[in-house]
mmCIF file of C-alpha atoms in Angstrom:
data_model
loop_
_atom_site.group_PDB
_atom_site.id
_atom_site.type_symbol
_atom_site.label_atom_id
_atom_site.label_comp_id
_atom_site.label_asym_id
_atom_site.label_seq_id
_atom_site.Cartn_x
_atom_site.Cartn_y
_atom_site.Cartn_z
ATOM 1 C CA MET C 1049 198.642 180.086 48.657
ATOM 2 C CA THR C 1050 195.156 181.763 48.895
ATOM 3 C CA LEU C 1051 195.364 182.622 45.394
ATOM 4 C CA LYS C 1052 196.315 178.997 44.532
ATOM 5 C CA PHE C 1053 193.493 177.485 46.656
ATOM 6 C CA THR C 1054 191.095 179.830 44.752
ATOM 7 C CA LEU C 1055 192.430 178.678 41.648
ATOM 8 C CA ALA C 1056 192.056 175.023 42.532
ATOM 9 C CA ALA C 1057 188.901 175.069 43.706
ATOM 10 C CA VAL C 1058 187.383 177.371 40.776
ATOM 11 C CA THR C 1059 188.724 174.789 38.290
ATOM 12 C CA ALA C 1060 187.079 171.928 40.338
ATOM 13 C CA ALA C 1061 183.669 173.962 40.432
ATOM 14 C CA VAL C 1062 184.034 174.286 36.854
ATOM 15 C CA VAL C 1063 185.113 170.195 35.980
ATOM 16 C CA ALA C 1064 182.322 169.260 38.563
ATOM 17 C CA ALA C 1065 179.817 171.783 36.575
ATOM 18 C CA PHE C 1066 180.638 170.012 33.479
ATOM 19 C CA SER C 1067 180.534 166.669 34.582
ATOM 20 C CA ALA C 1068 177.184 167.603 35.975
ATOM 21 C CA GLY C 1069 175.880 169.041 32.705
ATOM 22 C CA ALA C 1070 177.235 166.198 31.177
ATOM 23 C CA ALA C 1071 175.417 163.294 32.791
ATOM 24 C CA GLN C 1072 172.288 165.179 32.638
ATOM 25 C CA ALA C 1073 172.956 165.636 29.042
ATOM 26 C CA GLU C 1074 172.347 161.681 28.738
ATOM 27 C CA ILE C 1075 168.346 162.425 29.885
ATOM 28 C CA SER C 1076 166.712 163.689 27.145
ATOM 29 C CA ASP C 1077 165.496 167.544 27.445
ATOM 30 C CA ASN C 1078 165.776 166.620 30.971
ATOM 31 C CA VAL C 1079 162.958 164.581 31.509
ATOM 32 C CA VAL C 1080 161.836 161.065 31.301
ATOM 33 C CA ARG C 1081 158.493 161.148 29.777
ATOM 34 C CA ILE C 1082 156.337 157.409 30.124
ATOM 35 C CA GLY C 1083 153.386 156.896 28.177
ATOM 36 C CA VAL C 1084 150.737 154.453 29.139
ATOM 37 C CA LEU C 1085 148.403 153.389 26.287
ATOM 38 C CA ASN C 1086 145.939 151.329 26.716
ATOM 39 C CA ASP C 1087 141.805 151.052 25.906
ATOM 40 C CA GLN C 1088 140.433 153.732 28.161
ATOM 41 C CA SER C 1089 136.654 153.537 26.757
ATOM 42 C CA GLY C 1090 136.258 149.619 25.561
ATOM 43 C CA ILE C 1091 135.631 146.140 26.264
ATOM 44 C CA TYR C 1092 139.549 146.539 27.729
ATOM 45 C CA THR C 1093 138.942 149.445 29.936
ATOM 46 C CA ASP C 1094 138.434 147.436 33.540
ATOM 47 C CA LEU C 1095 141.397 145.262 33.197
ATOM 48 C CA SER C 1096 143.882 147.931 32.861
ATOM 49 C CA GLY C 1097 142.189 151.577 31.531
ATOM 50 C CA PRO C 1098 142.432 154.438 34.083
ATOM 51 C CA GLY C 1099 143.837 151.454 36.439
ATOM 52 C CA GLY C 1100 146.576 150.935 34.407
ATOM 53 C CA VAL C 1101 147.662 154.946 34.643
ATOM 54 C CA ALA C 1102 147.412 154.709 38.551
ATOM 55 C CA ALA C 1103 149.408 152.043 38.443
ATOM 56 C CA ALA C 1104 152.071 153.719 36.476
ATOM 57 C CA GLN C 1105 151.582 156.968 38.800
ATOM 58 C CA MET C 1106 152.108 155.008 41.751
ATOM 59 C CA ALA C 1107 155.504 153.782 40.671
ATOM 60 C CA VAL C 1108 157.036 157.000 39.673
ATOM 61 C CA GLU C 1109 155.775 158.704 43.063
ATOM 62 C CA ASP C 1110 157.041 155.585 44.898
ATOM 63 C CA PHE C 1111 160.226 156.402 43.084
ATOM 64 C CA GLY C 1112 160.239 160.179 44.486
ATOM 65 C CA GLY C 1113 159.199 161.896 41.170
ATOM 66 C CA SER C 1114 162.799 162.270 39.594
ATOM 67 C CA VAL C 1115 165.069 159.848 38.151
ATOM 68 C CA ALA C 1116 168.919 160.940 37.384
ATOM 69 C CA GLY C 1117 168.235 164.357 37.793
ATOM 70 C CA ALA C 1118 165.517 164.485 35.348
ATOM 71 C CA LYS C 1119 161.887 164.733 36.162
ATOM 72 C CA ILE C 1120 159.576 161.915 35.773
ATOM 73 C CA GLU C 1121 156.454 162.490 34.015
ATOM 74 C CA VAL C 1122 153.855 160.067 32.551
ATOM 75 C CA VAL C 1123 150.910 160.921 29.893
ATOM 76 C CA SER C 1124 148.387 158.774 28.894
ATOM 77 C CA ALA C 1125 146.068 157.860 25.986
ATOM 78 C CA ASP C 1126 143.110 155.597 24.751
ATOM 79 C CA HIS C 1127 144.182 153.856 21.740
ATOM 80 C CA GLN C 1128 140.597 152.494 21.157
ATOM 81 C CA ASN C 1129 141.965 148.903 20.215
ATOM 82 C CA LYS C 1130 142.550 149.943 16.759
ATOM 83 C CA PRO C 1131 145.836 150.318 15.269
ATOM 84 C CA ASP C 1132 145.822 152.942 13.233
ATOM 85 C CA ILE C 1133 145.153 155.141 16.173
ATOM 86 C CA GLY C 1134 147.567 153.430 18.182
ATOM 87 C CA SER C 1135 150.524 153.918 15.646
ATOM 88 C CA ASN C 1136 149.524 157.788 15.304
ATOM 89 C CA ILE C 1137 149.584 158.024 19.231
ATOM 90 C CA ALA C 1138 152.851 156.082 19.347
ATOM 91 C CA ASN C 1139 154.453 158.270 16.414
ATOM 92 C CA GLU C 1140 153.336 161.800 17.959
ATOM 93 C CA TRP C 1141 154.550 160.777 21.363
ATOM 94 C CA PHE C 1142 158.095 159.816 19.900
ATOM 95 C CA ASP C 1143 158.546 162.236 17.697
ATOM 96 C CA ARG C 1144 156.548 165.250 18.870
ATOM 97 C CA ASP C 1145 156.327 164.792 22.999
ATOM 98 C CA GLY C 1146 159.517 163.494 24.169
ATOM 99 C CA VAL C 1147 157.793 160.053 25.309
ATOM 100 C CA ASP C 1148 160.996 157.702 26.055
ATOM 101 C CA ALA C 1149 158.724 154.131 26.826
ATOM 102 C CA ILE C 1150 155.745 153.196 26.384
ATOM 103 C CA PHE C 1151 153.901 151.031 28.681
ATOM 104 C CA ASP C 1152 150.523 148.492 28.627
ATOM 105 C CA VAL C 1153 149.031 148.546 25.158
ATOM 106 C CA PRO C 1154 146.226 145.894 25.554
ATOM 107 C CA THR C 1155 144.955 144.472 22.044
ATOM 108 C CA SER C 1156 147.697 142.563 20.173
ATOM 109 C CA SER C 1157 147.424 144.122 16.697
ATOM 110 C CA VAL C 1158 147.715 147.268 18.113
ATOM 111 C CA ALA C 1159 151.130 146.753 20.217
ATOM 112 C CA LEU C 1160 152.723 144.376 17.186
ATOM 113 C CA ALA C 1161 152.418 147.812 15.475
ATOM 114 C CA VAL C 1162 152.904 149.826 18.244
ATOM 115 C CA GLN C 1163 156.370 147.536 19.072
ATOM 116 C CA ASN C 1164 157.265 147.822 15.222
ATOM 117 C CA ILE C 1165 157.226 152.070 15.574
ATOM 118 C CA ALA C 1166 159.474 151.847 18.816
ATOM 119 C CA LYS C 1167 162.015 149.578 17.288
ATOM 120 C CA GLU C 1168 162.473 151.638 14.183
ATOM 121 C CA LYS C 1169 162.888 154.724 16.856
ATOM 122 C CA GLY C 1170 165.030 153.180 19.147
ATOM 123 C CA LYS C 1171 162.225 153.587 21.935
ATOM 124 C CA ILE C 1172 160.738 151.316 23.907
ATOM 125 C CA LEU C 1173 157.842 149.388 24.610
ATOM 126 C CA ILE C 1174 156.726 147.297 27.471
ATOM 127 C CA ASP C 1175 153.484 145.431 27.166
ATOM 128 C CA HIS C 1176 151.411 144.134 29.794
ATOM 129 C CA GLY C 1177 147.717 144.067 28.380
ATOM 130 C CA ALA C 1178 148.532 142.133 25.130
ATOM 131 C CA ALA C 1179 148.890 138.670 24.982
ATOM 132 C CA THR C 1180 150.324 137.319 21.420
ATOM 133 C CA SER C 1181 153.127 135.286 22.416
ATOM 134 C CA ASP C 1182 154.510 136.503 18.541
ATOM 135 C CA LEU C 1183 155.728 140.249 20.808
ATOM 136 C CA THR C 1184 158.868 138.046 21.800
ATOM 137 C CA GLY C 1185 158.334 135.507 18.920
ATOM 138 C CA LYS C 1186 158.705 136.655 15.381
ATOM 139 C CA ALA C 1187 157.823 140.181 16.116
ATOM 140 C CA CYS C 1188 160.709 140.602 18.806
ATOM 141 C CA SER C 1189 162.337 143.932 19.265
ATOM 142 C CA PRO C 1190 165.424 144.701 20.893
ATOM 143 C CA THR C 1191 163.991 147.529 22.559
ATOM 144 C CA GLY C 1192 160.337 145.369 23.377
ATOM 145 C CA ILE C 1193 159.859 143.952 26.460
ATOM 146 C CA HIS C 1194 156.840 141.594 27.645
ATOM 147 C CA TRP C 1195 156.014 141.556 31.242
ATOM 148 C CA THR C 1196 153.031 140.192 32.591
ATOM 149 C CA TYR C 1197 151.703 136.972 30.415
ATOM 150 C CA ASP C 1198 151.336 135.902 26.782
ATOM 151 C CA THR C 1199 149.213 133.390 25.302
ATOM 152 C CA TYR C 1200 151.880 130.807 25.610
ATOM 153 C CA ALA C 1201 151.832 131.045 29.206
ATOM 154 C CA LEU C 1202 147.824 131.145 29.329
ATOM 155 C CA ALA C 1203 147.982 127.464 27.126
ATOM 156 C CA ASN C 1204 150.156 125.791 28.887
ATOM 157 C CA GLY C 1205 148.405 126.511 32.423
ATOM 158 C CA THR C 1206 144.979 126.100 31.550
ATOM 159 C CA GLY C 1207 144.674 124.112 28.757
ATOM 160 C CA GLY C 1208 147.243 121.434 30.157
ATOM 161 C CA ALA C 1209 145.848 121.455 33.187
ATOM 162 C CA LEU C 1210 141.908 120.671 31.554
ATOM 163 C CA VAL C 1211 143.170 117.739 29.459
ATOM 164 C CA GLN C 1212 145.478 115.798 32.288
ATOM 165 C CA GLN C 1213 142.325 116.553 34.230
ATOM 166 C CA GLY C 1214 140.718 114.190 31.536
ATOM 167 C CA ALA C 1215 138.945 116.611 29.737
ATOM 168 C CA LYS C 1216 140.468 116.226 26.314
ATOM 169 C CA LYS C 1217 137.863 116.857 23.359
ATOM 170 C CA TRP C 1218 138.191 120.532 22.710
ATOM 171 C CA PHE C 1219 136.339 123.050 20.783
ATOM 172 C CA PHE C 1220 137.200 127.213 20.055
ATOM 173 C CA LEU C 1221 135.634 130.403 20.059
ATOM 174 C CA THR C 1222 138.199 132.908 19.157
ATOM 175 C CA ALA C 1223 137.981 136.210 18.880
ATOM 176 C CA ASP C 1224 139.087 137.135 14.908
ATOM 177 C CA TYR C 1225 142.152 139.248 15.495
ATOM 178 C CA ALA C 1226 145.990 138.717 16.433
ATOM 179 C CA PHE C 1227 145.432 138.052 19.816
ATOM 180 C CA GLY C 1228 142.530 135.384 19.308
ATOM 181 C CA HIS C 1229 144.605 133.509 16.574
ATOM 182 C CA ALA C 1230 147.673 133.338 19.173
ATOM 183 C CA LEU C 1231 145.456 132.303 21.795
ATOM 184 C CA GLU C 1232 143.630 129.517 19.608
ATOM 185 C CA ARG C 1233 146.857 128.446 18.268
ATOM 186 C CA ASP C 1234 149.171 128.144 21.282
ATOM 187 C CA THR C 1235 146.246 126.625 23.566
ATOM 188 C CA MET C 1236 145.617 123.838 20.471
ATOM 189 C CA ASN C 1237 149.455 123.033 20.455
ATOM 190 C CA ALA C 1238 148.974 122.610 24.293
ATOM 191 C CA VAL C 1239 146.023 120.455 24.163
ATOM 192 C CA LYS C 1240 147.387 117.983 21.531
ATOM 193 C CA ALA C 1241 150.617 118.060 23.038
ATOM 194 C CA ALA C 1242 148.657 116.792 26.591
ATOM 195 C CA GLY C 1243 147.338 114.183 24.509
ATOM 196 C CA GLY C 1244 143.856 115.695 24.103
ATOM 197 C CA GLU C 1245 141.747 116.301 20.571
ATOM 198 C CA VAL C 1246 140.718 119.596 19.032
ATOM 199 C CA VAL C 1247 137.118 118.879 16.651
ATOM 200 C CA GLY C 1248 136.969 122.286 15.778
ATOM 201 C CA SER C 1249 136.525 126.043 16.134
ATOM 202 C CA VAL C 1250 134.678 129.157 15.110
ATOM 203 C CA ARG C 1251 135.832 132.839 14.753
ATOM 204 C CA HIS C 1252 133.691 135.920 16.041
ATOM 205 C CA PRO C 1253 133.913 139.749 15.110
ATOM 206 C CA PHE C 1254 136.278 141.959 17.091
ATOM 207 C CA PRO C 1255 134.457 143.479 19.625
ATOM 208 C CA ASN C 1256 131.454 141.797 19.501
ATOM 209 C CA THR C 1257 128.355 141.269 21.801
ATOM 210 C CA ASP C 1258 125.438 138.425 20.500
ATOM 211 C CA PHE C 1259 127.377 135.232 20.833
ATOM 212 C CA SER C 1260 124.673 132.913 20.149
ATOM 213 C CA SER C 1261 125.368 131.269 16.985
ATOM 214 C CA PHE C 1262 129.234 130.290 18.041
ATOM 215 C CA LEU C 1263 127.719 129.019 21.333
ATOM 216 C CA LEU C 1264 125.147 127.384 19.441
ATOM 217 C CA GLN C 1265 128.150 125.520 17.236
ATOM 218 C CA ALA C 1266 130.252 125.072 20.324
ATOM 219 C CA GLN C 1267 127.144 123.335 21.858
ATOM 220 C CA GLY C 1268 126.404 121.080 19.038
ATOM 221 C CA SER C 1269 130.379 119.841 18.368
ATOM 222 C CA GLY C 1270 130.246 117.570 21.074
ATOM 223 C CA ALA C 1271 133.145 118.582 22.402
ATOM 224 C CA GLU C 1272 133.950 118.345 26.601
ATOM 225 C CA VAL C 1273 135.728 122.020 26.351
ATOM 226 C CA ILE C 1274 134.913 124.877 25.036
ATOM 227 C CA GLY C 1275 137.836 127.253 25.151
ATOM 228 C CA VAL C 1276 136.989 130.829 24.961
ATOM 229 C CA ALA C 1277 139.769 132.662 23.286
ATOM 230 C CA ASN C 1278 139.056 136.191 24.128
ATOM 231 C CA ALA C 1279 139.063 138.825 26.136
ATOM 232 C CA GLY C 1280 137.513 141.514 28.501
ATOM 233 C CA GLY C 1281 133.735 142.307 27.576
ATOM 234 C CA ASP C 1282 133.831 139.824 25.293
ATOM 235 C CA THR C 1283 134.380 137.170 27.675
ATOM 236 C CA VAL C 1284 131.787 138.516 29.959
ATOM 237 C CA ASN C 1285 129.238 138.194 27.563
ATOM 238 C CA THR C 1286 130.284 134.991 26.379
ATOM 239 C CA ILE C 1287 130.307 133.017 29.725
ATOM 240 C CA LYS C 1288 126.981 134.641 30.776
ATOM 241 C CA GLN C 1289 125.306 133.768 27.467
ATOM 242 C CA ALA C 1290 126.620 130.251 27.972
ATOM 243 C CA SER C 1291 125.113 130.252 31.505
ATOM 244 C CA GLU C 1292 121.669 131.525 29.507
ATOM 245 C CA PHE C 1293 122.140 128.664 27.270
ATOM 246 C CA GLY C 1294 122.739 125.931 29.731
ATOM 247 C CA ILE C 1295 125.725 124.484 28.308
ATOM 248 C CA THR C 1296 127.592 124.008 31.594
ATOM 249 C CA GLN C 1297 124.140 122.348 33.081
ATOM 250 C CA GLY C 1298 124.711 120.152 29.848
ATOM 251 C CA GLY C 1299 128.035 118.408 30.609
ATOM 252 C CA GLN C 1300 130.244 121.037 28.840
ATOM 253 C CA ARG C 1301 133.278 122.596 30.200
ATOM 254 C CA LEU C 1302 133.882 126.429 29.799
ATOM 255 C CA ALA C 1303 137.644 127.224 29.451
ATOM 256 C CA GLY C 1304 138.026 130.835 29.918
ATOM 257 C CA LEU C 1305 141.150 130.995 28.540
ATOM 258 C CA LEU C 1306 142.224 134.557 29.472
ATOM 259 C CA LEU C 1307 139.934 135.651 32.454
ATOM 260 C CA PHE C 1308 141.026 138.662 34.634
ATOM 261 C CA LEU C 1309 139.706 139.784 38.169
ATOM 262 C CA THR C 1310 137.819 142.613 36.760
ATOM 263 C CA ASP C 1311 135.696 139.645 34.576
ATOM 264 C CA VAL C 1312 134.863 137.514 37.419
ATOM 265 C CA HIS C 1313 133.613 140.269 39.531
ATOM 266 C CA SER C 1314 131.245 141.653 36.628
ATOM 267 C CA LEU C 1315 129.947 137.919 36.113
ATOM 268 C CA GLY C 1316 129.716 136.957 39.520
ATOM 269 C CA LEU C 1317 130.516 134.375 41.314
ATOM 270 C CA GLN C 1318 127.196 132.182 40.927
ATOM 271 C CA VAL C 1319 128.078 132.350 36.908
ATOM 272 C CA SER C 1320 132.437 131.867 36.944
ATOM 273 C CA GLN C 1321 132.485 129.103 39.827
ATOM 274 C CA GLY C 1322 134.462 126.122 39.003
ATOM 275 C CA LEU C 1323 136.065 127.853 35.923
ATOM 276 C CA VAL C 1324 139.848 127.427 36.050
ATOM 277 C CA LEU C 1325 141.953 129.890 34.672
ATOM 278 C CA THR C 1326 145.817 130.977 34.568
ATOM 279 C CA THR C 1327 147.395 134.138 35.738
ATOM 280 C CA GLY C 1328 150.361 135.990 36.336
ATOM 281 C CA PHE C 1329 149.311 137.599 39.630
ATOM 282 C CA TYR C 1330 146.615 137.645 42.133
ATOM 283 C CA TRP C 1331 146.124 140.297 45.084
ATOM 284 C CA ASP C 1332 145.830 137.767 47.265
ATOM 285 C CA LEU C 1333 148.698 135.494 47.306
ATOM 286 C CA ASN C 1334 150.842 136.864 50.545
ATOM 287 C CA ASP C 1335 151.373 139.735 52.225
ATOM 288 C CA GLU C 1336 153.364 141.426 49.674
ATOM 289 C CA THR C 1337 150.583 141.484 47.429
ATOM 290 C CA ARG C 1338 147.977 142.419 49.788
ATOM 291 C CA ALA C 1339 149.991 145.168 51.024
ATOM 292 C CA TRP C 1340 150.409 146.630 47.537
ATOM 293 C CA SER C 1341 146.660 146.070 46.534
ATOM 294 C CA LYS C 1342 145.056 147.820 49.333
ATOM 295 C CA ARG C 1343 147.577 150.609 48.549
ATOM 296 C CA PHE C 1344 146.225 150.570 44.603
ATOM 297 C CA ALA C 1345 142.448 149.876 45.596
ATOM 298 C CA GLU C 1346 142.360 152.956 47.927
ATOM 299 C CA ARG C 1347 143.374 155.252 44.952
ATOM 300 C CA ASN C 1348 141.046 152.900 42.594
ATOM 301 C CA ASN C 1349 137.388 153.204 44.093
ATOM 302 C CA GLY C 1350 138.305 150.113 46.296
ATOM 303 C CA ARG C 1351 138.774 148.032 43.179
ATOM 304 C CA MET C 1352 141.769 145.344 43.769
ATOM 305 C CA PRO C 1353 144.332 145.660 40.476
ATOM 306 C CA THR C 1354 144.176 142.963 37.688
ATOM 307 C CA MET C 1355 147.566 141.563 36.875
ATOM 308 C CA VAL C 1356 147.805 144.037 33.931
ATOM 309 C CA GLN C 1357 147.754 146.831 36.600
ATOM 310 C CA ALA C 1358 150.287 144.825 39.186
ATOM 311 C CA GLY C 1359 152.506 144.618 36.397
ATOM 312 C CA ILE C 1360 152.496 148.145 35.039
ATOM 313 C CA TYR C 1361 153.736 149.449 38.450
ATOM 314 C CA SER C 1362 156.630 146.439 38.284
ATOM 315 C CA SER C 1363 157.787 147.171 35.211
ATOM 316 C CA VAL C 1364 157.819 151.146 35.522
ATOM 317 C CA MET C 1365 160.129 151.086 38.747
ATOM 318 C CA HIS C 1366 162.226 148.255 37.067
ATOM 319 C CA TYR C 1367 162.536 150.906 34.135
ATOM 320 C CA LEU C 1368 163.461 153.525 36.456
ATOM 321 C CA LYS C 1369 165.932 151.689 38.177
ATOM 322 C CA ALA C 1370 167.527 150.950 34.855
ATOM 323 C CA ILE C 1371 167.594 154.812 34.005
ATOM 324 C CA GLU C 1372 168.935 155.627 37.458
ATOM 325 C CA ALA C 1373 171.873 153.116 37.017
ATOM 326 C CA THR C 1374 172.776 154.000 33.260
ATOM 327 C CA LYS C 1375 172.284 157.749 34.012
ATOM 328 C CA SER C 1376 170.152 157.640 30.274
ATOM 329 C CA ASP C 1377 166.808 157.173 28.942
ATOM 330 C CA GLU C 1378 168.781 155.953 25.656
ATOM 331 C CA GLY C 1379 166.316 152.586 25.154
ATOM 332 C CA LYS C 1380 168.961 150.139 23.962
ATOM 333 C CA ALA C 1381 170.925 150.794 26.745
ATOM 334 C CA VAL C 1382 168.385 151.279 29.188
ATOM 335 C CA VAL C 1383 166.969 147.644 28.348
ATOM 336 C CA ALA C 1384 170.067 146.118 28.445
ATOM 337 C CA GLN C 1385 170.513 147.430 31.979
ATOM 338 C CA MET C 1386 166.600 145.933 32.354
ATOM 339 C CA LYS C 1387 168.002 142.281 31.222
ATOM 340 C CA GLN C 1388 170.772 142.253 33.609
ATOM 341 C CA THR C 1389 169.234 142.676 37.066
ATOM 342 C CA PRO C 1390 166.550 140.508 38.080
ATOM 343 C CA VAL C 1391 163.250 141.356 38.907
ATOM 344 C CA ASN C 1392 162.206 140.871 42.967
ATOM 345 C CA ASP C 1393 159.416 142.492 44.147
ATOM 346 C CA PHE C 1394 155.660 141.703 45.130
ATOM 347 C CA PHE C 1395 154.904 140.930 41.454
ATOM 348 C CA ALA C 1396 157.921 138.546 41.169
ATOM 349 C CA LYS C 1397 160.485 136.869 42.686
ATOM 350 C CA GLY C 1398 163.772 135.597 40.572
ATOM 351 C CA GLY C 1399 161.835 137.264 37.216
ATOM 352 C CA THR C 1400 164.888 137.305 34.345
ATOM 353 C CA ILE C 1401 164.256 139.473 31.196
ATOM 354 C CA ARG C 1402 165.895 136.924 28.162
ATOM 355 C CA GLU C 1403 167.231 138.225 24.742
ATOM 356 C CA ASP C 1404 164.153 137.794 23.454
ATOM 357 C CA GLY C 1405 162.362 140.523 25.822
ATOM 358 C CA ARG C 1406 159.834 137.746 27.752
ATOM 359 C CA MET C 1407 160.142 138.472 31.176
ATOM 360 C CA VAL C 1408 159.821 134.997 32.828
ATOM 361 C CA HIS C 1409 158.271 134.719 36.351
ATOM 362 C CA ASP C 1410 156.046 132.282 38.127
ATOM 363 C CA MET C 1411 152.530 131.721 36.884
ATOM 364 C CA TYR C 1412 149.762 130.568 38.716
ATOM 365 C CA LEU C 1413 146.366 128.193 38.094
ATOM 366 C CA MET C 1414 143.621 129.446 39.617
ATOM 367 C CA GLN C 1415 139.960 127.806 40.028
ATOM 368 C CA ILE C 1416 137.052 130.687 40.792
ATOM 369 C CA LYS C 1417 135.550 130.133 44.301
ATOM 370 C CA SER C 1418 131.890 129.088 44.523
ATOM 371 C CA PRO C 1419 129.550 132.206 46.879
ATOM 372 C CA ASP C 1420 129.925 130.228 49.878
ATOM 373 C CA GLU C 1421 133.892 129.835 49.572
ATOM 374 C CA SER C 1422 133.759 133.299 49.312
ATOM 375 C CA LYS C 1423 134.596 135.382 52.339
ATOM 376 C CA ALA C 1424 135.173 138.902 51.744
ATOM 377 C CA PRO C 1425 134.623 141.443 48.305
ATOM 378 C CA TYR C 1426 137.578 140.299 45.292
ATOM 379 C CA ASP C 1427 137.980 136.743 47.546
ATOM 380 C CA TYR C 1428 137.900 135.170 44.347
ATOM 381 C CA TYR C 1429 140.537 132.192 43.396
ATOM 382 C CA LYS C 1430 141.598 129.026 45.158
ATOM 383 C CA LEU C 1431 145.096 128.585 43.952
ATOM 384 C CA LEU C 1432 146.068 124.820 42.792
ATOM 385 C CA ALA C 1433 149.489 125.499 41.250
ATOM 386 C CA THR C 1434 152.160 127.440 40.876
ATOM 387 C CA ILE C 1435 153.419 126.845 37.529
ATOM 388 C CA PRO C 1436 157.589 127.685 37.384
ATOM 389 C CA GLY C 1437 158.450 130.599 35.013
ATOM 390 C CA ASP C 1438 160.551 127.854 32.898
ATOM 391 C CA GLN C 1439 157.800 125.679 32.688
ATOM 392 C CA ALA C 1440 155.584 128.376 31.723
ATOM 393 C CA PHE C 1441 156.796 130.396 29.294
ATOM 394 C CA ARG C 1442 158.056 129.295 25.792
ATOM 395 C CA PRO C 1443 161.205 127.877 25.708
ATOM 396 C CA LEU C 1444 164.245 129.618 23.742
ATOM 397 C CA SER C 1445 164.947 126.853 22.216
ATOM 398 C CA GLU C 1446 161.391 127.008 20.350
ATOM 399 C CA SER C 1447 161.593 130.560 19.943
ATOM 400 C CA GLU C 1448 161.555 132.326 16.738
ATOM 401 C CA CYS C 1449 162.524 135.468 17.451
ATOM 402 C CA PRO C 1450 165.873 136.687 15.237
ATOM 403 C CA LEU C 1451 167.484 137.921 18.475
ATOM 404 C CA VAL C 1452 167.870 134.558 19.883
ATOM 405 C CA LYS C 1453 171.600 132.711 19.442
ATOM 406 C CA LYS C 1454 171.036 129.134 18.306
#
């Protein structure tokens, strides 16, 4: 009896060890590596940059530092807003360094290049900082997810709202690369659909510092609204110089089509007050957003998070939960699990990831407070409207994504 028991125990132990080894073998090299690829030295540094890396690290720490028996590591790099540099880093991460998924990637031209590389290698890109809606349109990928916002949602929110307020004649001042082109295109469509009119546009180099000639064209256009279709440092400089030119004092309105909390902080409320914007997150929305944001600020020099930084945390947690459920870091398997699971956290309630990779969640139409209305640091926005996700983002029926069943 003793011998039989011993043999049975040994057999059970061998089977258990084999099963555990097989399960662990599904995590490549027994490490889940997360790469945060963004601008850490240029005009988009503040909206994500080191703060985006910190958000990913917070998520890993909150998850416990390991998943499905494997250690989790976070690596980061600066793509300098250049597609060739971003592509080289992505290739090295995937081929040499064992990175399983890349997060963030602001600058649409870089994001489109990196998504194509990830698609070819069966790896995951979860984008936050890039805006072009083409990431889930004609350039969609079975392993690509667009999490935080896109040009369609920004156009639908800000463009549609201002036309409804009576500002019907628009002129666009646009960054001359993939993001600016997409934002201009989507906002023009939203303005026209709402009954507005586009009287002209001008495109500026990316990045840029002197906007005087472009602003003079906008000022002389006779437009009621100047749609500022750029981001980060370009937006800050555009709005500052528009104020110096007395454009808003002359009766024209500025529409910051992509404004981040950090931009408003740089501009100050005296310059930015009254601007209407669309965002996917605001730190002061409710108790949950405030609690997480205060934790983030404690490790980010007191700075409250942008929607990109909050979105990175949210998506990393969702990604790790999918690995835990599948016991795998294989790209298509993990994305399939992420799409099956609703997103319910401080960033999104009832969020869903569609077949085209778009994470659908509520967006928020905000107005920037006056200095008198603001009661504390980073108390910058007041909520005008909540835009339900199915109204904010491009409907699947209009999608150019080849993954969408027609």
